[in-house]
Amino acid sequence: MKTEVAIIGAGPAGLLLGHLLRAEGIDCVVIERQTGDHVLSRIRAGVLESITVELMARLGLDARMRAEGLVHGGFNLADGERLIRIDVAELTGQTVLVYGQTELTRDLMDAAGPRGLEVVYGADDVALHAIDSDAPYVTYTCKGRARRIDAAIVVGCDGFHGPSRRAIPASAGRVFERVYPFGWLGILADVPPCNHELIYANHERGFALASMRSPTRSRYYIDVPLTERIEDWDDDRIWDELAVRLGPDAAAHITRGPALEKSIAPLRSFVFEPMRHGNLLLCGDAAHIVPPTGAKGLNLAASDIHYASAALIGWLRHGDRDAIAAYSDKALARVWKSERFSWSLTRLMHRFPEDGAFERRMQVAELDYIASSEAAQRAIAENYVGLPV
Ligand code: RFL
Ligand code: PHB
């Protein structure tokens, strides 16, 4: 089979790109290892920056997110009993949208058939070939049959563990990485949120985050050592810990309920440079990972797709190969700023095992500064709503 663009991975990055290319009449195929149901069962991001919402609007797929998403004009940092509200709407004139990654993916998936976007689910043994040449191709097996797709270019949207990044010779790339000594234990429950805005809490027992998906569905996280096993955390133990770490005001408003989902996710900062090798582009988690503090991962995937789709349209429709050559530098400039923000918010809001009294005083001093300085709050707010693309 022949196409113009072979896209590996049908997460938000792959589906967004597929739709943007189809809207320009560009031929593409999305190849996904999992089933569609499995992709939708992964509970992940919840906070969308305007770049993500704007891409959905460009596709005319924003009706449900506008109707059901929650517009948030602020969020809170908690430290013991103190709550610091960052009024992002006042400080930046912008807001974020609370709308689950699962729902955004569902909207993209539902529109694929009607818009002629071909997505192959259940593709095993996906492998990239000849990415250095003008005739790259992808092979996979589906229902036991070997398949091959020849393309002008391949785009790796296959997440951190996918084959695309690994197809680039080690000598052609550089990895920057930091692995954190804890993970986030998340719980999703059909209960009203304890607060109308997010609360990120740094408590002496550890980090906690109160988030939500809707007025009746809450998402909470606590940090735990990487040695913890989810089996050892029954629902009550999680709710008890949240009540302590989020502080007395939030605790008084927590409604407990059975977990619809709970899991532990490790935290990592990771960047692979460059984000292009020959006729392979990397987008989203395939190229970079941020710790979830600050909610940047999905939004970075969206900004990569903004740059990559423009470059692909520039090349395949207007013959501008320079657009492809410029993709990596453009995308990385924004990636590194989001990496910095996610890392610094993680540093500020978590207790690291190696930290002593000095590091703790640094956290308290920084939170004091943020609480008292509009300039400091504005710097946080403009990163939270998303830096310009
Ligand atoms: P995805 O979503 O991982 O999709 C990659 C797709 O590639 C498929 N794949 C393969 N396909 C074919 N062959 C193979 N060999 C393949 N291997 C993998 C996978 O099955 C999958 O369908 O990457 P993408 O599209 O780049 O999107 C990135 C986002 O999913 C990710 O950055 C966010 O979820 C991160 N994240 C958050 N981001 C935000 O912007 N806001 C948030 O509030 C937020 N919260 C979070 C998060 C991530 C979390 N976890 C679990 C890591 C909260 C958590 C807990
Ligand atoms: C979420 O709702 O899942 C969420 C919100 C904010 C974050 C991370 C995750 O920083």
XYZ file of N, CA and C in Angstrom, residues 77-296:
660
model
N -1.976 26.715 44.731
C -0.823 26.018 45.314
C -1.047 25.995 46.821
N -0.992 24.828 47.443
C -1.215 24.735 48.892
C 0.065 24.287 49.571
N 0.319 24.858 50.733
C 1.522 24.519 51.489
C 1.096 24.497 52.953
N 0.866 23.320 53.489
C 0.327 23.255 54.837
C -1.075 23.826 54.823
N -1.296 24.873 55.629
C -2.654 25.428 55.689
C -2.839 26.610 54.740
N -1.754 26.999 54.068
C -1.844 28.177 53.189
C -2.283 27.774 51.779
N -3.178 28.579 51.189
C -3.624 28.328 49.820
C -3.287 29.579 48.996
N -2.458 29.401 47.951
C -2.101 30.543 47.103
C -2.853 30.386 45.792
N -3.759 31.319 45.508
C -4.519 31.217 44.259
C -3.787 31.958 43.142
N -3.579 31.280 42.025
C -2.985 31.926 40.853
C -4.147 32.240 39.915
N -4.431 33.547 39.806
C -5.579 33.991 39.011
C -5.131 34.114 37.551
N -5.092 33.005 36.840
C -4.500 33.017 35.496
C -5.297 33.899 34.533
N -6.607 33.969 34.706
C -7.430 34.790 33.802
C -7.059 36.264 33.959
N -6.942 36.706 35.205
C -6.599 38.102 35.483
C -5.156 38.413 35.022
N -4.261 37.458 35.256
C -2.839 37.708 35.001
C -2.464 37.567 33.524
N -3.224 36.766 32.774
C -2.829 36.510 31.378
C -3.940 36.814 30.374
N -5.169 36.988 30.861
C -6.293 37.163 29.940
C -6.710 35.857 29.285
N -6.144 34.740 29.746
C -6.481 33.441 29.143
C -6.979 32.462 30.198
N -7.565 31.369 29.720
C -8.054 30.332 30.623
C -7.575 28.969 30.104
N -7.787 27.926 30.898
C -7.556 26.557 30.404
C -8.903 25.834 30.430
N -8.948 24.690 29.732
C -10.193 23.937 29.668
C -9.975 22.567 30.305
N -10.794 22.244 31.305
C -10.709 20.918 31.923
C -11.602 19.978 31.107
N -10.958 19.074 30.376
C -11.653 18.145 29.475
C -10.706 16.964 29.301
N -11.162 15.780 29.622
C -10.254 14.635 29.685
C -9.649 14.262 28.337
N -8.421 13.792 28.391
C -7.749 13.277 27.184
C -8.567 12.162 26.546
N -9.215 11.348 27.391
C -10.048 10.256 26.879
C -11.156 10.809 25.993
N -11.779 11.903 26.426
C -12.894 12.479 25.660
C -12.390 13.106 24.365
N -11.259 13.805 24.457
C -10.676 14.409 23.250
C -10.332 13.306 22.239
N -9.753 12.206 22.736
C -9.394 11.101 21.839
C -10.653 10.492 21.229
N -11.700 10.361 22.047
C -12.956 9.807 21.537
C -13.517 10.699 20.412
N -13.464 12.021 20.609
C -13.972 12.944 19.575
C -13.196 12.763 18.267
N -11.870 12.604 18.383
C -11.036 12.422 17.184
C -11.311 11.068 16.531
N -11.484 10.041 17.367
C -11.752 8.686 16.857
C -13.092 8.627 16.132
N -14.126 9.211 16.760
C -15.467 9.158 16.176
C -15.513 9.851 14.818
N -14.675 10.885 14.655
C -14.710 11.647 13.401
C -13.869 10.980 12.310
N -13.046 9.975 12.682
C -12.106 9.409 11.696
C -12.847 8.783 10.513
N -13.768 7.869 10.777
C -14.511 7.193 9.701
C -15.206 8.193 8.797
N -16.090 9.031 9.353
C -16.820 9.988 8.514
C -15.917 10.894 7.686
N -14.692 11.165 8.168
C -13.821 12.088 7.418
C -12.787 11.369 6.548
N -12.922 10.057 6.459
C -12.016 9.312 5.591
C -10.597 9.217 6.116
N -10.438 9.290 7.444
C -9.097 9.081 8.021
C -8.950 7.601 8.357
N -8.005 6.934 7.691
C -7.842 5.497 7.909
C -6.967 5.251 9.142
N -7.507 4.495 10.097
C -6.739 4.131 11.293
C -6.746 2.607 11.382
N -5.562 2.009 11.397
C -5.441 0.557 11.531
C -5.190 0.255 13.004
N -6.144 -0.397 13.679
C -5.933 -0.784 15.077
C -5.432 -2.227 15.126
N -4.742 -2.568 16.205
C -4.279 -3.949 16.387
C -3.123 -4.309 15.470
N -2.256 -3.327 15.174
C -1.091 -3.586 14.313
C 0.084 -4.063 15.173
N 0.550 -5.289 14.930
C 1.681 -5.837 15.702
C 2.991 -5.625 14.965
N 4.074 -5.689 15.725
C 5.442 -5.691 15.152
C 5.680 -4.525 14.191
N 5.193 -3.367 14.540
C 5.403 -2.202 13.667
C 6.899 -1.890 13.599
N 7.421 -1.756 12.392
C 8.850 -1.441 12.229
C 9.027 -0.399 11.133
N 10.017 0.502 11.341
C 10.287 1.564 10.364
C 11.516 1.175 9.556
N 11.510 1.498 8.258
C 12.626 1.129 7.388
C 13.000 2.313 6.493
N 14.286 2.370 6.138
C 14.806 3.338 5.148
C 14.394 4.776 5.457
N 14.392 5.144 6.741
C 13.962 6.512 7.090
C 14.976 7.558 6.633
N 16.213 7.108 6.329
C 17.240 8.020 5.811
C 17.046 8.328 4.330
N 16.173 7.547 3.690
C 16.056 7.662 2.229
C 14.796 8.430 1.818
N 14.611 8.577 0.508
C 13.404 9.233 -0.006
C 12.243 8.251 -0.126
N 12.490 7.004 0.248
C 11.434 5.985 0.119
C 11.289 5.193 1.422
N 10.919 5.894 2.504
C 10.766 5.174 3.765
C 9.524 4.276 3.724
N 9.514 3.238 4.532
C 8.297 2.406 4.606
C 8.162 1.800 5.994
N 6.955 1.365 6.276
C 6.616 0.807 7.582
C 6.061 -0.589 7.354
N 6.491 -1.555 8.154
C 5.903 -2.893 8.066
C 5.225 -3.227 9.391
N 4.216 -4.085 9.335
C 3.535 -4.550 10.545
C 2.756 -5.810 10.193
N 2.256 -6.453 11.225
C 1.359 -7.574 10.951
C 0.001 -7.257 11.564
N -1.027 -7.684 10.888
C -2.377 -7.456 11.382
C -3.166 -8.732 11.144
N -3.746 -9.261 12.216
C -4.461 -10.543 12.148
C -3.595 -11.604 11.461
N -2.312 -11.614 11.811
C -1.406 -12.644 11.306
C -0.864 -12.387 9.898
N -1.319 -11.318 9.225
C -0.841 -11.074 7.849
C 0.162 -9.930 7.818
N 1.255 -10.145 7.075
C 2.300 -9.121 6.963
C 1.814 -7.995 6.047
N 2.083 -6.752 6.459
C 1.662 -5.581 5.664
C 2.846 -4.637 5.484
N 2.757 -3.840 4.407
C 3.804 -2.835 4.167
C 3.146 -1.562 3.657
N 3.570 -0.436 4.224
C 3.063 0.856 3.739
C 4.259 1.701 3.290
N 4.269 2.075 2.028
C 5.306 2.976 1.501
C 4.786 4.406 1.604
N 5.680 5.323 2.016
C 5.230 6.699 2.239
C 6.310 7.675 1.805
N 5.939 8.953 1.697
C 6.956 9.978 1.436
C 7.682 10.303 2.742
N 6.945 10.181 3.845
C 7.518 10.538 5.148
C 6.764 9.768 6.237
N 7.464 9.471 7.338
C 6.861 8.748 8.466
C 6.848 9.694 9.673
N 5.744 9.692 10.415
C 5.690 10.515 11.625
C 5.462 9.602 12.830
N 6.379 9.634 13.778
C 6.298 8.799 14.983
C 5.518 9.522 16.068
N 4.273 9.066 16.291
C 3.418 9.616 17.358
C 3.109 8.480 18.326
N 4.101 7.593 18.540
C 3.842 6.334 19.229
C 4.279 6.316 20.675
N 4.313 7.502 21.303
C 4.542 7.552 22.742
C 5.959 7.176 23.124
N 6.191 7.157 24.425
C 7.557 6.983 24.935
C 8.135 5.607 24.590
N 7.262 4.566 24.572
C 7.773 3.197 24.403
C 7.699 2.695 22.959
N 7.275 3.539 22.034
C 7.069 3.084 20.654
C 8.373 2.888 19.883
N 8.280 2.311 18.683
C 9.482 1.982 17.900
C 10.103 3.163 17.142
N 9.396 4.284 16.978
C 9.898 5.334 16.066
C 11.222 5.937 16.537
N 11.241 6.399 17.799
C 12.485 7.029 18.278
C 13.641 6.037 18.209
N 13.343 4.783 18.485
C 14.403 3.752 18.497
C 14.914 3.426 17.096
N 14.183 3.849 16.072
C 14.642 3.609 14.689
C 15.768 4.574 14.302
N 15.960 5.619 15.119
C 17.021 6.595 14.812
C 18.333 6.067 15.406
N 19.406 6.017 14.598
C 20.674 5.502 15.135
C 21.120 6.318 16.358
N 21.646 5.621 17.365
C 22.034 6.293 18.618
C 23.008 7.441 18.331
N 23.867 7.248 17.313
C 24.880 8.273 17.032
C 24.256 9.552 16.460
N 22.983 9.471 16.038
C 22.347 10.633 15.396
C 21.491 11.429 16.381
N 21.424 10.981 17.635
C 20.549 11.686 18.569
C 21.197 11.856 19.925
N 20.542 12.655 20.745
C 21.039 12.858 22.100
C 19.854 12.836 23.059
N 20.050 12.134 24.181
C 18.982 12.012 25.174
C 19.308 12.873 26.394
N 18.313 13.611 26.872
C 18.420 14.366 28.122
C 17.358 13.792 29.040
N 17.731 13.372 30.229
C 16.750 12.651 31.041
C 16.938 12.886 32.529
N 15.811 12.952 33.231
C 15.833 12.949 34.687
C 14.694 12.057 35.151
N 15.030 11.052 35.954
C 13.993 10.174 36.501
C 13.781 10.575 37.952
N 12.531 10.757 38.354
C 12.236 11.232 39.713
C 12.061 10.041 40.655
N 12.354 10.241 41.949
C 12.344 9.109 42.876
C 10.952 8.790 43.422
N 9.910 9.178 42.711
C 8.548 8.881 43.158
C 7.626 8.794 41.946
N 6.425 8.259 42.173
C 5.421 8.219 41.115
C 4.148 8.886 41.629
N 3.197 9.096 40.734
C 1.885 9.621 41.142
C 0.888 8.477 41.161
N 0.260 8.320 42.314
C -0.841 7.362 42.422
C -2.122 8.137 42.140
N -2.845 7.763 41.104
C -4.052 8.495 40.710
C -5.302 7.704 41.017
N -6.362 8.400 41.380
C -7.666 7.754 41.596
C -8.730 8.581 40.875
N -9.601 7.874 40.164
C -10.723 8.519 39.461
C -12.001 8.029 40.129
N -12.918 8.938 40.458
C -14.146 8.503 41.146
C -15.310 9.397 40.750
N -16.490 8.805 40.721
C -17.687 9.586 40.398
C -18.220 10.283 41.633
N -17.503 11.305 42.048
C -17.890 12.133 43.193
C -17.616 13.585 42.816
N -18.342 14.534 43.407
C -18.064 15.937 43.082
C -16.669 16.346 43.579
N -15.986 17.212 42.824
C -14.650 17.669 43.247
C -14.714 18.416 44.587
N -13.599 18.422 45.328
C -13.587 19.089 46.642
C -13.450 20.595 46.494
N -13.080 21.053 45.286
C -12.888 22.488 45.083
C -13.218 22.775 43.613
N -13.637 24.006 43.298
C -14.013 24.269 41.905
C -12.798 24.457 41.006
N -11.597 24.615 41.600
C -10.368 24.712 40.810
C -9.352 23.699 41.326
N -8.302 23.459 40.514
C -7.277 22.482 40.916
C -6.489 22.984 42.132
N -6.072 22.038 42.971
C -5.178 22.360 44.095
C -3.952 21.440 44.009
N -2.777 22.045 43.877
C -1.509 21.314 43.972
C -0.975 21.544 45.385
N -0.766 20.478 46.166
C -0.382 20.653 47.574
C 0.979 20.032 47.878
N 1.793 20.805 48.582
C 3.077 20.296 49.089
C 2.918 20.175 50.604
N 2.750 18.941 51.082
C 2.533 18.691 52.503
C 3.707 17.894 53.034
N 3.923 17.943 54.350
C 5.097 17.212 54.868
C 5.002 15.708 54.612
N 3.776 15.200 54.414
C 3.656 13.774 54.078
C 3.812 13.516 52.576
N 3.885 14.612 51.803
C 4.099 14.442 50.366
C 3.141 15.294 49.541
N 3.221 15.100 48.227
C 2.457 15.889 47.266
C 1.023 15.359 47.141
N 0.097 16.247 46.841
C -1.263 15.812 46.460
C -1.804 16.785 45.418
N -2.665 16.283 44.543
C -3.340 17.125 43.552
C -4.814 16.775 43.536
N -5.645 17.815 43.664
C -7.086 17.636 43.498
C -7.449 18.171 42.122
N -7.938 17.286 41.247
C -8.349 17.705 39.909
C -9.732 17.117 39.628
N -10.176 17.234 38.410
C -11.552 16.802 38.108
C -11.686 16.533 36.618
N -12.776 15.893 36.261
C -13.138 15.719 34.859
C -14.470 16.395 34.552
N -15.317 16.551 35.581
C -16.640 17.160 35.396
C -17.151 17.520 36.789
N -18.317 18.167 36.885
C -18.839 18.491 38.219
C -19.178 17.250 39.055
N -19.192 16.077 38.426
C -19.531 14.864 39.184
C -18.425 13.810 39.134
N -17.300 14.141 38.520
C -16.205 13.155 38.427
C -14.895 13.818 38.862
N -14.234 13.212 39.859
C -13.002 13.789 40.407
C -11.795 12.942 40.045
N -10.670 13.610 39.935
C -9.396 12.929 39.701
C -8.420 13.472 40.751
N -7.862 12.588 41.553
C -6.908 13.000 42.580
C -5.605 12.229 42.406
N -4.520 12.829 42.879
C -3.225 12.147 42.859
C -2.501 12.387 44.188
N -1.677 11.407 44.596
C -0.677 11.626 45.653
C 0.647 11.073 45.140
N 1.751 11.606 45.629
C 3.013 10.980 45.217
C 3.362 9.870 46.203
N 3.973 8.814 45.670
C 4.363 7.654 46.488
C 5.756 7.200 46.034
N 6.521 6.567 46.928
C 7.818 6.036 46.500
C 7.610 5.000 45.394
N 8.598 4.852 44.525
C 8.447 3.945 43.378
C 8.315 2.490 43.807
N 8.660 2.219 45.066
C 8.571 0.843 45.569
C 7.140 0.456 45.949
N 6.216 1.440 46.002
C 4.829 1.127 46.415
C 4.120 0.306 45.347
N 3.211 -0.570 45.821
C 2.404 -1.361 44.890
C 0.947 -0.928 45.027
N 0.248 -0.812 43.917
C -1.130 -0.305 43.948
C -2.034 -1.218 44.794
N -1.700 -2.524 44.838
C -2.513 -3.471 45.627
C -2.526 -3.089 47.108
N -1.509 -2.362 47.554
C -1.437 -2.011 48.976
C -2.219 -0.736 49.305
N -2.832 -0.154 48.290
C -3.591 1.090 48.509
C -5.074 0.832 48.259
N -5.797 0.467 49.313
C -7.246 0.369 49.113
C -7.809 1.791 49.072
N -9.052 1.909 48.629
C -9.602 3.256 48.402
C -9.532 4.109 49.669
N -9.874 3.531 50.827
C -9.890 4.329 52.062
C -8.523 4.894 52.395
N -7.511 4.093 52.158
C -6.157 4.581 52.466
C -5.819 5.788 51.585
N -6.235 5.748 50.325
C -5.972 6.883 49.417
C -6.751 8.125 49.874
N -8.047 7.927 50.189
C -8.862 9.083 50.618
C -8.312 9.670 51.911
N -7.872 8.813 52.852
C -7.307 9.312 54.122
C -6.072 10.174 53.851
N -5.228 9.683 52.968
C -3.975 10.390 52.680
C -4.263 11.726 51.980
N -5.216 11.721 51.047
C -5.591 12.958 50.357
C -6.101 13.990 51.340
N -6.926 13.535 52.292
C -7.522 14.469 53.261
C -6.430 15.142 54.086
N -5.396 14.405 54.440
C -4.306 15.005 55.220
C -3.503 15.965 54.343
N -3.109 15.507 53.174
C -2.169 16.299 52.363
C -2.802 17.552 51.746
N -4.083 17.489 51.428
C -4.717 18.652 50.773
C -5.066 19.746 51.768
N -4.969 19.448 53.061
C -5.230 20.473 54.074
C -6.678 20.466 54.517
N -6.933 21.081 55.684
C -8.244 20.949 56.322
C -9.417 21.507 55.513
N -9.212 22.629 54.797
C -10.337 23.216 54.047
C -10.809 22.278 52.949
N -9.834 21.791 52.165
C -10.201 20.859 51.085
C -10.754 19.575 51.685
N -10.115 19.100 52.752
C -10.530 17.822 53.357
C -12.003 17.871 53.758
N -12.428 19.037 54.245
C -13.822 19.164 54.696
C -14.797 19.000 53.529
N -14.306 19.192 52.300
C -15.198 19.112 51.135
C -14.958 17.877 50.257
N -14.081 16.984 50.709
C -13.840 15.779 49.905
C -15.023 14.826 50.050
N -15.567 14.386 48.912
C -16.566 13.319 48.923
C -15.866 12.040 48.494
N -15.967 11.012 49.321
C -15.298 9.746 48.982
C -16.213 8.879 48.118
N -15.601 8.029 47.325
C -16.389 7.107 46.498
C -15.480 6.018 45.987
N -16.054 4.939 45.456
C -15.228 3.841 44.965
C -14.401 4.260 43.741
N -13.189 3.743 43.666
C -12.300 4.090 42.544
C -12.805 3.448 41.258
N -12.973 4.265 40.200
C -13.273 3.719 38.875
C -11.975 3.224 38.237
N -10.889 3.860 38.647
C -9.563 3.497 38.132
C -8.553 3.975 39.141
N -7.505 3.192 39.372
C -6.365 3.701 40.137
C -5.087 3.044 39.634
N -4.026 3.815 39.608
C -2.768 3.318 39.054
C -1.636 4.213 39.531
N -0.417 3.703 39.404
C 0.764 4.499 39.772
C 1.572 4.770 38.499
N 1.860 6.045 38.231
C 2.649 6.416 37.043
C 3.986 7.004 37.498
N 5.098 6.489 36.961
C 6.400 7.070 37.321
C 6.545 8.470 36.729
N 7.410 9.280 37.308
C 7.620 10.649 36.810
C 8.985 10.743 36.143
N 9.010 11.424 35.001
C 10.241 11.497 34.242
C 10.263 12.808 33.453
N 11.453 13.393 33.322
C 11.685 14.447 32.334
C 12.583 13.826 31.281
N 12.263 13.999 29.999
C 13.022 13.331 28.940
C 12.894 14.142 27.657
N 14.006 14.381 26.997
C 13.956 15.016 25.667
C 14.920 14.283 24.750
N 14.447 13.941 23.558
C 15.310 13.382 22.516
C 15.507 14.459 21.453
N 16.762 14.736 21.160
C 17.101 15.703 20.107
C 17.901 14.998 19.023
N 17.678 15.310 17.769
C 16.669 16.202 17.212
C 15.341 15.462 17.041
N 14.294 16.199 16.724
C 12.971 15.581 16.553
C 12.706 15.202 15.088
N 13.741 15.280 14.255
C 13.629 14.772 12.878
C 14.900 14.027 12.524
N 14.743 12.924 11.828
C 15.912 12.230 11.273
C 15.521 11.795 9.871
N 16.146 12.379 8.854
C 15.791 12.040 7.473
C 14.308 12.279 7.240
N 13.612 11.225 6.834
C 12.175 11.355 6.583
C 11.341 10.762 7.706
N 11.818 10.952 8.940
C 11.033 10.602 10.128
C 10.927 11.836 11.023
N 9.703 12.210 11.359
C 9.483 13.257 12.366
C 8.986 12.588 13.639
N 9.411 13.088 14.806
C 8.868 12.606 16.078
C 7.964 13.683 16.662
N 6.821 13.261 17.210
C 5.887 14.214 17.833
C 5.408 13.661 19.176
N 5.161 14.549 20.136
C 4.551 14.157 21.413
C 5.479 13.321 22.269
N 4.862 12.409 23.041
C 5.625 11.614 24.000
C 6.708 10.756 23.330
N 6.628 10.546 22.032
C 7.685 9.796 21.340
C 9.019 10.533 21.442
N 8.952 11.857 21.559
C 10.177 12.663 21.584
C 10.496 13.212 22.961
N 9.464 13.389 23.791
C 9.718 14.044 25.090
C 8.667 13.661 26.116
N 9.076 13.659 27.362
C 8.176 13.378 28.485
C 8.377 14.495 29.504
N 7.284 14.957 30.094
C 7.388 15.880 31.230
C 6.720 15.220 32.427
N 7.147 15.532 33.655
C 6.360 15.076 34.794
C 4.997 15.762 34.740
N 3.925 15.144 35.240
C 2.585 15.708 35.014
C 2.290 17.006 35.776
N 3.142 17.397 36.696
C 2.945 18.641 37.441
C 2.901 19.816 36.462
N 1.742 20.474 36.348
C 1.604 21.584 35.409
C 0.815 21.217 34.170
N 0.580 19.917 33.958
C -0.326 19.453 32.887
C 0.140 19.833 31.490
N 1.389 19.571 31.189
C 1.944 20.020 29.895
C 2.013 18.940 28.813
